[in-house]
Short mmCIF file of C-alpha atoms in Angstrom, two decimals:
data_model
loop_
_atom_site.label_atom_id
_atom_site.label_comp_id
_atom_site.label_asym_id
_atom_site.label_seq_id
_atom_site.Cartn_x
_atom_site.Cartn_y
_atom_site.Cartn_z
CA MET I 1 32.01 -9.37 11.09
CA LYS I 2 29.83 -7.18 13.34
CA LEU I 3 27.52 -4.98 11.48
CA LEU I 4 29.01 -1.72 12.82
CA THR I 5 32.30 -2.42 10.88
CA MET I 6 30.53 -3.48 7.77
CA THR I 7 31.57 -1.18 4.62
CA ARG I 8 28.46 0.47 3.10
CA ARG I 9 28.79 -1.80 0.01
CA ALA I 10 28.91 -4.99 2.38
CA LEU I 11 25.98 -3.67 4.30
CA LEU I 12 23.68 -3.12 1.22
CA ALA I 13 24.71 -6.54 0.09
CA ALA I 14 23.60 -8.15 3.11
CA VAL I 15 20.47 -6.30 3.33
CA ALA I 16 19.57 -7.06 -0.30
CA ALA I 17 20.42 -10.76 0.17
CA SER I 18 18.63 -11.08 3.41
CA ALA I 19 15.42 -9.32 2.07
CA LEU I 20 15.43 -11.68 -1.25
CA ALA I 21 15.64 -14.73 1.00
CA ILE I 22 12.96 -13.65 3.22
CA GLY I 23 10.79 -12.92 0.36
CA ALA I 24 11.27 -16.43 -0.87
CA ASN I 25 11.07 -18.23 2.44
CA PRO I 26 10.44 -16.22 5.57
CA ALA I 27 11.90 -19.12 7.92
CA ALA I 28 15.13 -19.48 6.02
CA ALA I 29 16.57 -16.02 6.90
CA GLN I 30 17.25 -13.56 9.34
CA THR I 31 18.52 -9.99 8.85
CA PRO I 32 21.63 -9.25 10.74
CA PRO I 33 21.47 -6.95 13.86
CA GLY I 34 21.04 -3.12 13.25
CA VAL I 35 19.04 -3.93 9.96
CA LEU I 36 15.23 -3.55 10.53
CA VAL I 37 12.73 -5.01 8.28
CA VAL I 38 9.35 -3.41 8.28
CA GLY I 39 6.41 -4.88 6.61
CA GLN I 40 4.28 -2.01 5.13
CA VAL I 41 0.88 -2.29 3.57
CA ALA I 42 1.67 -1.30 -0.05
CA GLU I 43 4.08 -0.20 -2.46
CA PRO I 44 4.83 3.64 -2.11
CA GLN I 45 3.55 5.71 -4.78
CA ALA I 46 6.81 7.96 -4.66
CA LEU I 47 9.21 9.21 -2.10
CA ASP I 48 8.68 12.81 -3.09
CA PRO I 49 6.90 14.12 0.28
CA HIS I 50 5.22 17.00 -1.99
CA ALA I 51 3.71 14.62 -4.39
CA VAL I 52 2.10 11.92 -2.01
CA THR I 53 -0.82 11.74 0.16
CA ALA I 54 -0.71 8.30 1.83
CA VAL I 55 0.65 7.49 5.33
CA ASN I 56 2.14 4.46 3.61
CA ASP I 57 4.55 6.51 1.92
CA PHE I 58 4.96 9.09 4.97
CA ARG I 59 6.36 6.28 7.10
CA ILE I 60 9.04 6.07 4.86
CA LEU I 61 9.50 9.85 4.24
CA MET I 62 9.74 11.17 7.82
CA ASN I 63 12.92 9.04 8.32
CA VAL I 64 14.66 10.57 5.04
CA TYR I 65 13.59 14.32 5.49
CA ASP I 66 13.05 17.10 8.05
CA GLY I 67 10.97 19.83 8.02
CA LEU I 68 11.16 23.20 9.47
CA VAL I 69 9.51 22.03 12.61
CA ARG I 70 8.19 18.57 13.69
CA TYR I 71 5.60 17.02 16.18
CA ALA I 72 7.17 16.51 19.60
CA SER I 73 7.34 12.88 20.40
CA GLY I 74 4.02 11.36 21.61
CA THR I 75 2.11 14.52 20.71
CA LEU I 76 0.83 16.84 17.86
CA GLU I 77 2.45 19.81 19.47
CA VAL I 78 5.21 21.53 17.36
CA GLU I 79 8.75 21.88 18.07
CA PRO I 80 11.79 23.19 16.49
CA SER I 81 13.58 20.87 13.63
CA LEU I 82 15.60 22.48 10.75
CA ALA I 83 14.30 25.80 12.28
CA THR I 84 15.60 26.70 15.50
CA SER I 85 13.08 29.19 16.35
CA TRP I 86 10.30 31.36 14.79
CA ASP I 87 8.58 34.61 15.27
CA ILE I 88 4.94 35.33 14.33
CA SER I 89 3.76 38.92 13.71
CA GLU I 90 0.93 40.49 15.91
CA ASP I 91 -1.42 40.18 13.10
CA GLY I 92 -0.56 36.57 12.38
CA THR I 93 0.33 36.90 8.99
CA VAL I 94 4.25 36.98 9.14
CA TYR I 95 6.20 34.08 10.20
CA THR I 96 10.00 34.39 10.45
CA PHE I 97 12.10 31.32 10.89
CA THR I 98 15.78 31.02 12.05
CA LEU I 99 17.44 28.02 10.33
CA ARG I 100 19.76 25.25 11.67
CA GLU I 101 23.17 25.87 10.76
CA GLY I 102 25.61 23.27 9.50
CA VAL I 103 23.07 21.18 7.85
CA SER I 104 23.55 19.40 4.52
CA PHE I 105 21.37 17.45 2.20
CA HIS I 106 22.34 13.77 1.55
CA ASP I 107 23.70 14.88 -1.78
CA GLY I 108 26.18 17.01 0.02
CA SER I 109 24.58 20.56 -1.00
CA ALA I 110 23.75 22.78 1.65
CA PHE I 111 20.43 23.53 3.44
CA ASP I 112 19.90 27.02 3.82
CA ALA I 113 16.81 29.72 3.41
CA GLU I 114 17.09 29.60 -0.45
CA ALA I 115 16.57 25.73 -0.15
CA VAL I 116 13.24 26.43 1.80
CA VAL I 117 12.19 29.17 -0.71
CA PHE I 118 12.80 26.60 -3.66
CA ASN I 119 10.69 24.09 -1.92
CA PHE I 120 7.54 26.08 -1.22
CA ASP I 121 7.77 28.09 -4.72
CA ARG I 122 8.00 24.61 -6.61
CA MET I 123 4.86 23.69 -4.58
CA LEU I 124 2.79 26.81 -4.93
CA ASP I 125 3.99 28.96 -8.09
CA GLU I 126 2.85 27.51 -11.44
CA ASN I 127 5.53 29.59 -13.11
CA HIS I 128 8.30 27.94 -11.10
CA PRO I 129 10.79 25.98 -13.36
CA TYR I 130 10.27 22.82 -11.39
CA HIS I 131 6.51 23.11 -10.86
CA ASP I 132 6.03 20.64 -13.48
CA THR I 133 7.78 17.95 -11.51
CA GLY I 134 4.33 17.54 -9.57
CA PRO I 135 1.61 17.42 -9.09
CA PHE I 136 1.32 18.45 -5.62
CA PRO I 137 -1.91 17.26 -4.15
CA LEU I 138 -1.58 18.51 -0.89
CA SER I 139 -0.17 21.92 -1.66
CA PHE I 140 -3.56 22.98 -0.55
CA PHE I 141 -2.12 22.93 3.24
CA PHE I 142 -0.22 25.94 2.31
CA SER I 143 -2.81 27.86 0.29
CA ALA I 144 -2.49 30.99 2.67
CA VAL I 145 0.97 31.47 1.62
CA GLN I 146 1.50 34.71 -0.34
CA GLU I 147 5.22 34.71 -0.49
CA VAL I 148 8.23 33.10 0.88
CA GLU I 149 11.48 35.00 0.99
CA ALA I 150 15.10 34.60 2.16
CA LEU I 151 16.01 37.45 4.37
CA ASP I 152 19.66 35.95 4.49
CA ASP I 153 21.23 32.55 4.48
CA MET I 154 19.71 31.39 7.79
CA THR I 155 16.46 33.35 7.89
CA VAL I 156 13.22 32.83 5.86
CA GLN I 157 9.95 34.60 6.14
CA PHE I 158 6.61 33.40 5.17
CA THR I 159 3.77 36.08 4.41
CA LEU I 160 0.25 34.78 4.46
CA ASN I 161 -2.62 36.41 2.80
CA ALA I 162 -4.67 36.03 6.42
CA PRO I 163 -4.02 34.39 9.70
CA TYR I 164 -4.12 30.70 9.20
CA ALA I 165 -4.28 28.82 12.46
CA PRO I 166 -2.96 25.31 11.17
CA PHE I 167 0.01 26.88 9.48
CA LEU I 168 2.83 25.43 11.86
CA SER I 169 1.03 22.10 12.35
CA ASN I 170 1.00 21.70 8.56
CA LEU I 171 4.57 22.82 8.22
CA ALA I 172 5.15 19.75 10.58
CA TYR I 173 3.05 17.21 8.09
CA PRO I 174 5.06 15.70 5.46
CA THR I 175 3.99 18.00 2.88
CA GLY I 176 6.18 20.41 4.79
CA LEU I 177 9.32 18.23 4.42
CA ILE I 178 12.24 19.97 2.88
CA VAL I 179 13.71 18.21 -0.22
CA SER I 180 17.19 18.91 -1.87
CA PRO I 181 16.82 21.58 -4.72
CA ALA I 182 19.89 20.14 -6.18
CA ALA I 183 18.45 16.62 -6.60
CA VAL I 184 15.22 18.10 -7.87
CA MET I 185 17.24 20.13 -10.50
CA GLU I 186 19.14 16.82 -11.51
CA HIS I 187 16.46 14.41 -11.80
CA GLY I 188 13.45 16.57 -12.51
CA ALA I 189 10.00 14.32 -12.71
CA ASP I 190 12.15 11.22 -11.49
CA PHE I 191 13.14 13.09 -8.25
CA GLY I 192 10.39 10.63 -6.43
CA ARG I 193 12.72 7.67 -7.47
CA ASN I 194 15.80 9.59 -6.25
CA PRO I 195 15.13 11.35 -3.00
CA SER I 196 17.59 13.58 -1.11
CA GLY I 197 16.67 15.26 2.20
CA THR I 198 18.37 16.12 5.57
CA GLY I 199 17.02 13.28 7.64
CA ALA I 200 18.22 10.17 9.67
CA PHE I 201 18.40 7.97 7.16
CA VAL I 202 19.81 8.20 3.62
CA PHE I 203 18.09 6.70 0.38
CA GLU I 204 19.93 3.64 -0.95
CA GLU I 205 17.65 1.93 -3.40
CA TRP I 206 13.98 0.86 -4.42
CA ARG I 207 13.49 -2.44 -5.85
CA ALA I 208 9.89 -2.05 -7.45
CA ASN I 209 7.34 -4.03 -5.43
CA GLU I 210 10.19 -5.47 -3.19
CA ALA I 211 11.93 -3.02 -0.88
CA VAL I 212 12.83 0.46 -0.26
CA VAL I 213 16.34 0.64 1.57
CA VAL I 214 17.55 3.27 3.57
CA THR I 215 20.83 3.57 5.52
CA GLY I 216 21.71 5.50 8.74
CA ASN I 217 23.29 8.91 8.34
CA PRO I 218 26.30 9.08 10.24
CA ASP I 219 26.32 12.91 9.82
CA TYR I 220 22.68 13.53 10.82
CA TRP I 221 22.49 16.71 12.68
CA GLY I 222 20.37 15.04 15.46
CA GLY I 223 23.02 12.45 15.77
CA ALA I 224 23.61 9.17 13.83
CA PRO I 225 20.61 6.69 14.27
CA ALA I 226 21.12 3.57 15.95
CA LEU I 227 20.08 1.39 13.15
CA GLU I 228 22.62 0.60 10.18
CA ALA I 229 19.75 0.45 7.69
CA VAL I 230 16.06 -0.08 7.15
CA VAL I 231 14.07 -2.20 4.80
CA PHE I 232 10.65 -1.16 3.77
CA ARG I 233 8.79 -4.06 2.37
CA PRO I 234 5.41 -3.82 0.49
CA ILE I 235 3.24 -6.88 1.75
CA THR I 236 -0.08 -5.89 0.58
CA ASP I 237 -1.90 -9.26 1.80
CA ALA I 238 -2.59 -8.93 5.56
CA ASN I 239 -2.35 -12.44 6.06
CA THR I 240 0.79 -12.55 4.12
CA ARG I 241 2.30 -10.01 6.55
CA VAL I 242 1.02 -12.00 9.63
CA ALA I 243 2.95 -15.16 8.37
CA GLU I 244 6.17 -13.29 7.85
CA MET I 245 6.07 -11.85 11.11
CA LEU I 246 5.35 -15.05 12.82
CA ALA I 247 8.26 -16.55 10.94
CA GLY I 248 10.83 -13.98 11.58
CA GLY I 249 10.74 -12.62 7.90
CA ILE I 250 9.88 -9.16 9.11
CA ASP I 251 10.94 -7.43 12.17
CA MET I 252 8.00 -5.10 12.54
CA MET I 253 4.65 -4.78 10.86
CA VAL I 254 2.25 -2.06 10.97
CA GLU I 255 -1.66 -2.12 10.91
CA VAL I 256 -1.90 -5.60 12.55
CA PRO I 257 -5.28 -7.15 11.27
CA PRO I 258 -7.40 -7.30 14.46
CA VAL I 259 -8.29 -10.98 13.84
CA ALA I 260 -4.52 -11.69 14.11
CA LEU I 261 -3.65 -9.68 17.32
CA SER I 262 -4.14 -12.63 19.41
CA GLU I 263 -1.12 -14.60 17.43
CA PHE I 264 1.45 -12.25 18.90
CA GLY I 265 0.83 -12.55 22.54
CA GLY I 266 3.97 -14.52 23.36
CA ASP I 267 7.26 -13.18 24.58
CA SER I 268 8.65 -13.33 21.15
CA PHE I 269 6.48 -10.17 20.28
CA GLN I 270 5.46 -6.65 21.51
CA ILE I 271 2.42 -5.19 20.47
CA VAL I 272 2.32 -1.31 20.56
CA GLU I 273 -0.81 0.64 20.42
CA GLN I 274 -1.85 4.45 20.19
CA ALA I 275 -4.77 6.44 19.77
CA GLY I 276 -4.50 9.08 17.03
CA PRO I 277 -6.77 11.20 14.96
CA HIS I 278 -8.45 8.77 12.40
CA VAL I 279 -11.57 8.48 10.54
CA TRP I 280 -12.84 5.58 8.42
CA PHE I 281 -15.69 6.37 6.17
CA LEU I 282 -17.57 5.66 2.77
CA ILE I 283 -17.59 8.67 0.39
CA LEU I 284 -20.73 8.93 -1.46
CA ASN I 285 -21.36 10.14 -4.73
CA ALA I 286 -23.53 13.05 -4.08
CA LEU I 287 -23.47 14.59 -7.62
CA GLU I 288 -25.14 12.02 -9.41
CA GLY I 289 -26.91 8.53 -8.95
CA PRO I 290 -28.90 7.44 -5.80
CA PHE I 291 -26.78 9.21 -3.59
CA ALA I 292 -27.50 12.56 -5.00
CA ASP I 293 -30.49 12.53 -2.53
CA VAL I 294 -29.71 13.14 1.14
CA ARG I 295 -32.46 10.73 2.10
CA VAL I 296 -30.59 8.02 0.39
CA ARG I 297 -27.34 8.91 1.95
CA GLN I 298 -28.85 8.89 5.43
CA ALA I 299 -30.57 5.63 4.65
CA ALA I 300 -26.94 4.16 3.72
CA ASN I 301 -25.90 5.44 7.36
CA TYR I 302 -28.78 3.74 9.16
CA ALA I 303 -28.55 0.46 7.27
CA ILE I 304 -24.95 -0.23 8.00
CA ASN I 305 -24.32 -2.07 11.45
CA LYS I 306 -21.33 -0.11 12.36
CA GLU I 307 -21.20 -1.71 15.97
CA ALA I 308 -20.97 -5.16 14.30
CA ILE I 309 -18.18 -3.97 12.14
CA VAL I 310 -16.33 -2.58 15.05
CA ASN I 311 -16.69 -5.54 17.39
CA ASP I 312 -16.86 -8.45 15.10
CA VAL I 313 -14.83 -7.69 12.08
CA LEU I 314 -12.16 -5.10 13.86
CA GLU I 315 -12.27 -7.03 17.21
CA GLY I 316 -13.06 -3.87 19.16
CA THR I 317 -9.93 -2.31 18.14
CA ALA I 318 -12.06 0.96 17.08
CA ALA I 319 -15.02 2.88 17.90
CA VAL I 320 -18.23 3.75 15.90
CA ALA I 321 -17.67 7.15 14.32
CA ALA I 322 -20.35 9.87 14.76
CA GLY I 323 -19.10 12.17 12.20
CA PRO I 324 -16.34 13.52 10.05
CA THR I 325 -14.07 14.75 13.00
CA PRO I 326 -12.01 12.42 14.91
CA PRO I 327 -12.51 12.24 18.66
CA ALA I 328 -8.65 12.51 19.24
CA PHE I 329 -9.10 16.38 18.64
CA ALA I 330 -10.84 16.52 22.00
CA TRP I 331 -10.85 20.22 21.75
CA ALA I 332 -12.81 20.60 18.79
CA TYR I 333 -14.82 17.33 18.79
CA ASN I 334 -18.62 17.58 19.15
CA ASN I 335 -19.48 15.29 22.12
CA ASP I 336 -23.17 16.02 21.49
CA LEU I 337 -23.30 14.29 18.20
CA GLU I 338 -24.60 10.37 18.42
CA PRO I 339 -23.59 8.07 15.63
CA TYR I 340 -26.35 6.92 13.31
CA PRO I 341 -28.12 4.24 14.89
CA TYR I 342 -28.34 0.74 13.18
CA ASP I 343 -31.89 1.11 12.00
CA PRO I 344 -32.80 -0.75 8.75
CA ASP I 345 -36.42 -0.02 9.13
CA ARG I 346 -35.62 3.74 9.05
CA ALA I 347 -33.30 3.18 6.10
CA ARG I 348 -36.00 1.39 4.29
CA GLU I 349 -38.64 4.19 5.00
CA LEU I 350 -36.03 6.88 3.95
CA LEU I 351 -35.68 4.83 0.46
CA ALA I 352 -39.40 4.88 0.08
CA GLU I 353 -39.72 8.47 0.73
CA ALA I 354 -36.92 9.23 -1.99
CA GLY I 355 -38.96 6.76 -4.41
CA VAL I 356 -35.97 4.86 -4.89
CA GLU I 357 -36.39 1.03 -5.39
CA ASN I 358 -33.43 -1.28 -5.45
CA PRO I 359 -30.80 1.54 -6.30
CA GLU I 360 -27.83 0.02 -7.99
CA ILE I 361 -24.50 0.92 -6.37
CA THR I 362 -21.19 0.48 -7.57
CA PHE I 363 -18.60 0.26 -4.50
CA TYR I 364 -14.91 0.64 -4.99
CA VAL I 365 -13.29 -1.44 -2.32
CA THR I 366 -9.14 -1.37 -1.92
CA GLU I 367 -7.20 -4.69 -0.97
CA GLY I 368 -5.39 -2.58 1.83
CA GLY I 369 -3.75 0.79 2.24
CA SER I 370 -2.96 3.23 5.10
CA GLY I 371 -5.46 3.35 7.69
CA MET I 372 -7.88 0.95 5.70
CA LEU I 373 -7.95 -1.82 8.60
CA ASP I 374 -9.56 -4.63 7.14
CA PRO I 375 -11.20 -3.16 3.87
CA ILE I 376 -12.18 -6.34 2.20
CA ALA I 377 -13.90 -7.87 5.23
CA MET I 378 -15.63 -4.42 6.18
CA GLY I 379 -16.77 -4.02 2.46
CA THR I 380 -18.23 -7.20 2.31
CA ALA I 381 -20.16 -6.67 5.49
CA ILE I 382 -21.43 -3.14 4.24
CA GLN I 383 -22.68 -4.69 1.18
CA ALA I 384 -24.64 -7.18 3.09
CA ASP I 385 -26.23 -4.45 5.09
CA LEU I 386 -26.93 -2.26 2.27
CA GLU I 387 -28.43 -5.28 0.23
CA ALA I 388 -30.64 -6.20 3.05
CA VAL I 389 -32.55 -3.04 3.03
CA GLY I 390 -32.76 -2.99 -0.73
CA PHE I 391 -29.71 -1.82 -2.28
CA ASP I 392 -28.02 -3.62 -5.19
CA VAL I 393 -24.42 -3.21 -4.50
CA THR I 394 -21.64 -4.43 -6.85
CA ILE I 395 -18.12 -4.26 -5.33
CA GLU I 396 -14.85 -3.74 -7.51
CA THR I 397 -11.72 -4.33 -5.65
CA TYR I 398 -8.48 -2.47 -6.62
CA GLU I 399 -4.87 -2.37 -5.21
CA TRP I 400 -4.01 0.50 -2.98
CA ASN I 401 -2.35 2.82 -5.20
CA THR I 402 -4.78 1.82 -8.34
CA PHE I 403 -7.58 2.47 -5.92
CA LEU I 404 -6.42 6.08 -4.99
CA GLY I 405 -6.04 6.58 -8.80
CA ARG I 406 -9.50 5.84 -9.36
CA VAL I 407 -11.04 7.50 -6.20
CA ASN I 408 -9.02 10.54 -6.04
CA PRO I 409 -9.98 12.33 -9.34
CA GLY I 410 -13.68 11.96 -8.15
CA LEU I 411 -16.40 9.24 -8.53
CA GLU I 412 -18.29 10.78 -11.40
CA GLY I 413 -18.92 8.50 -13.85
CA GLU I 414 -17.10 5.85 -12.16
CA ALA I 415 -18.83 4.77 -8.81
CA ASP I 416 -21.45 5.53 -6.30
CA MET I 417 -19.38 4.91 -3.22
CA ALA I 418 -15.82 4.18 -2.19
CA GLU I 419 -14.10 3.33 1.15
CA MET I 420 -11.46 5.66 2.53
CA ALA I 421 -9.65 6.50 5.67
CA TRP I 422 -7.71 9.53 6.80
CA MET I 423 -5.18 10.31 9.42
CA THR I 424 -5.01 14.17 10.13
CA ASN I 425 -2.75 16.51 12.09
CA ASP I 426 -5.39 19.11 12.65
CA PRO I 427 -9.26 19.34 12.85
CA ASP I 428 -9.08 21.56 9.69
CA THR I 429 -7.47 19.16 7.21
CA LEU I 430 -9.95 16.43 6.53
CA PRO I 431 -12.99 18.75 6.08
CA TYR I 432 -11.16 21.37 4.40
CA LEU I 433 -9.56 19.24 1.76
CA ALA I 434 -12.49 16.64 1.30
CA LEU I 435 -15.83 18.38 2.26
CA ARG I 436 -15.56 22.03 0.76
CA THR I 437 -17.25 22.95 -2.46
CA ASP I 438 -13.87 24.26 -3.51
CA ALA I 439 -12.06 21.06 -2.81
CA TRP I 440 -13.71 19.17 -5.89
CA PRO I 441 -11.51 17.14 -7.45
CA ASP I 442 -11.39 19.58 -10.55
CA GLN I 443 -10.00 22.16 -8.46
CA GLY I 444 -7.31 19.99 -6.83
CA GLY I 445 -8.91 18.68 -3.56
CA PHE I 446 -10.01 15.44 -2.39
CA ASN I 447 -14.03 15.83 -2.34
CA SER I 448 -14.15 12.92 -4.51
CA GLY I 449 -18.22 12.66 -3.56
CA TYR I 450 -18.71 16.35 -4.67
CA TYR I 451 -20.51 17.49 -1.32
CA SER I 452 -21.35 21.02 -1.23
CA ASN I 453 -22.88 23.03 1.56
CA PRO I 454 -22.20 26.95 1.35
CA GLU I 455 -22.89 27.28 5.19
CA VAL I 456 -19.99 24.45 5.56
CA ASP I 457 -17.66 26.24 3.40
CA ALA I 458 -18.36 29.47 5.46
CA LEU I 459 -17.74 27.93 8.94
CA LEU I 460 -14.35 26.10 7.65
CA GLU I 461 -12.86 29.30 5.99
CA GLU I 462 -13.68 31.26 9.40
CA ALA I 463 -12.20 28.36 11.75
CA ARG I 464 -8.94 28.19 9.73
CA THR I 465 -8.33 32.07 9.88
CA SER I 466 -9.45 32.42 13.44
CA THR I 467 -6.56 32.81 16.07
CA ASP I 468 -9.00 32.01 18.86
CA GLN I 469 -8.91 28.38 19.61
CA ASP I 470 -12.36 28.46 21.56
CA ARG I 471 -13.93 30.32 18.43
CA ARG I 472 -12.29 27.64 16.14
CA ALA I 473 -13.71 24.83 18.22
CA GLU I 474 -17.07 26.45 18.11
CA LEU I 475 -17.05 26.62 14.45
CA TYR I 476 -15.95 23.09 13.78
CA ARG I 477 -18.67 21.71 16.09
CA GLN I 478 -21.34 23.57 14.19
CA MET I 479 -19.76 22.13 10.94
CA GLN I 480 -20.01 18.50 12.29
CA VAL I 481 -23.68 18.95 13.14
CA ILE I 482 -24.54 19.88 9.58
CA VAL I 483 -22.06 17.55 7.77
CA GLN I 484 -23.74 14.59 10.03
CA GLU I 485 -27.08 15.59 8.87
CA ASP I 486 -26.14 16.08 5.37
CA ALA I 487 -24.53 12.38 5.37
CA PRO I 488 -22.24 12.80 2.28
CA TRP I 489 -20.21 10.14 3.97
CA VAL I 490 -21.26 6.97 5.77
CA PHE I 491 -19.41 7.56 9.31
CA VAL I 492 -18.00 4.20 10.11
CA ALA I 493 -15.07 3.88 12.62
CA ASN I 494 -12.16 5.78 14.46
CA TRP I 495 -9.34 3.14 14.95
CA VAL I 496 -6.76 2.87 17.65
CA GLN I 497 -3.70 2.33 15.57
CA ASN I 498 -1.33 -0.74 16.34
CA ALA I 499 2.11 -2.29 15.32
CA VAL I 500 3.87 -5.45 16.45
CA THR I 501 7.72 -5.74 16.73
CA SER I 502 9.92 -8.68 17.29
CA ASP I 503 11.53 -8.80 20.92
CA ARG I 504 14.83 -8.00 19.02
CA VAL I 505 13.46 -4.58 18.40
CA GLU I 506 13.76 -1.90 21.38
CA ASN I 507 12.89 1.80 21.71
CA PHE I 508 9.94 1.93 19.40
CA ALA I 509 6.74 3.76 20.03
CA LEU I 510 3.98 4.47 17.82
CA GLU I 511 3.21 8.27 17.17
CA PRO I 512 -0.36 9.98 17.30
CA SER I 513 0.60 11.39 13.91
CA PHE I 514 0.71 7.81 12.48
CA PHE I 515 4.28 8.29 11.23
CA LEU I 516 7.10 5.77 12.08
CA LEU I 517 10.03 7.48 13.69
CA LEU I 518 13.18 5.24 13.60
CA HIS I 519 15.93 7.27 14.91
CA ASP I 520 16.08 5.81 18.09
CA VAL I 521 15.10 2.28 17.48
CA VAL I 522 17.51 -0.49 18.19
CA LYS I 523 17.55 -3.82 16.41
CA ASN I 524 19.62 -6.50 18.48
#
């Protein structure tokens, strides 16, 4: 029986059976044509795009949902999606979108302007009847939204409290994906386990710590996808992912460990690479403990041999980071910044100036996660470098979702330092969500190290409201200089993302956004 003639029940049975067999013995089974098995770095937290923050989850969600706009293939430029066009008022505060007609959610309910209003009110209005289905940690993306109004069935208008330059880009980010109001009403807080969108693939099942299965949407407004189904398998151990890829147990793996890339050099595999805005850093607890002193934070930056990490641990698949803004944002990046050099003697001098001897450091390390590269090996190298100049470092290692649950609420009373990586869509995103004073965790942000500098706050506020890109760039460059000097983080690496596919996979490309877009992918 050809896969294309399978009933949905037969298809799901085949997917489930092959996934179970693969999990038990990768060499013993092979999925049928048309079924793509993806090795993910971790179990997703939820399948509600408004409630999650990790690219690991976004890689699934971007195939189940659509936003009003999306990034054009191969770029971070915005193009129409569920909205076919839009107008912006002269003062930059009113956006009016014309919506695509004839689109339905996977549950059969209609996509219209009221559905869009529901989505944003749910995130932004504390009095909305379904606001308690959150929390919505990235609703910061839309903090400038004052009102969302349905002008008619197919026209929706956003009124902002001030011009907000990243607005369209943020609508293209997963936090802007449109969920089914009917499904939220039906499932409430369990919507993240029962997702319904308008995307190219329909959610079918989630077997905890085993697989998320989605099937092709034959009625997709953009045309039915080539794949019959996709199985997203969480394989947290990088060596296990590599072994399954080599054995044929998975068809694609993301974030290939640099040391393993050479194993996929034959004709049976394709290595795919794509530059994008990524930064890997260490959050330092600037509120309490040794890193409350800027000299100790600078000492950590001098103590760590980032060139060795990039060249030896990451096998040259990244570059040393100079500050908080990835160089992929070329228009906003400060090319005059030089990375902190490896200078252990200077690190010792700064510790002595601070009057700190053998400072004890609790260091949170993750087993793996979105954009985290080789976090245990990197953490071990960092520990050794810090101890060489006098730090006393204790590592605590956690599974990715547990790790996020410890880091995102803030390091106060918990740890002095934590690994982190961000992959972002705009030079505003990371500093605004993770370096502003008003982004401390108790205010809903991701400034887990409690950095605070009023000058940085002012620069970021002006940059996001400026409609002149040259002025925005100047402001971001000023911010980078100040943040590098204040050293709230150890700036470690900017990665070139990668993936590997089997030779049975065609039409796959990585995106600068770091998302997996599988509509056009073919599995022979």
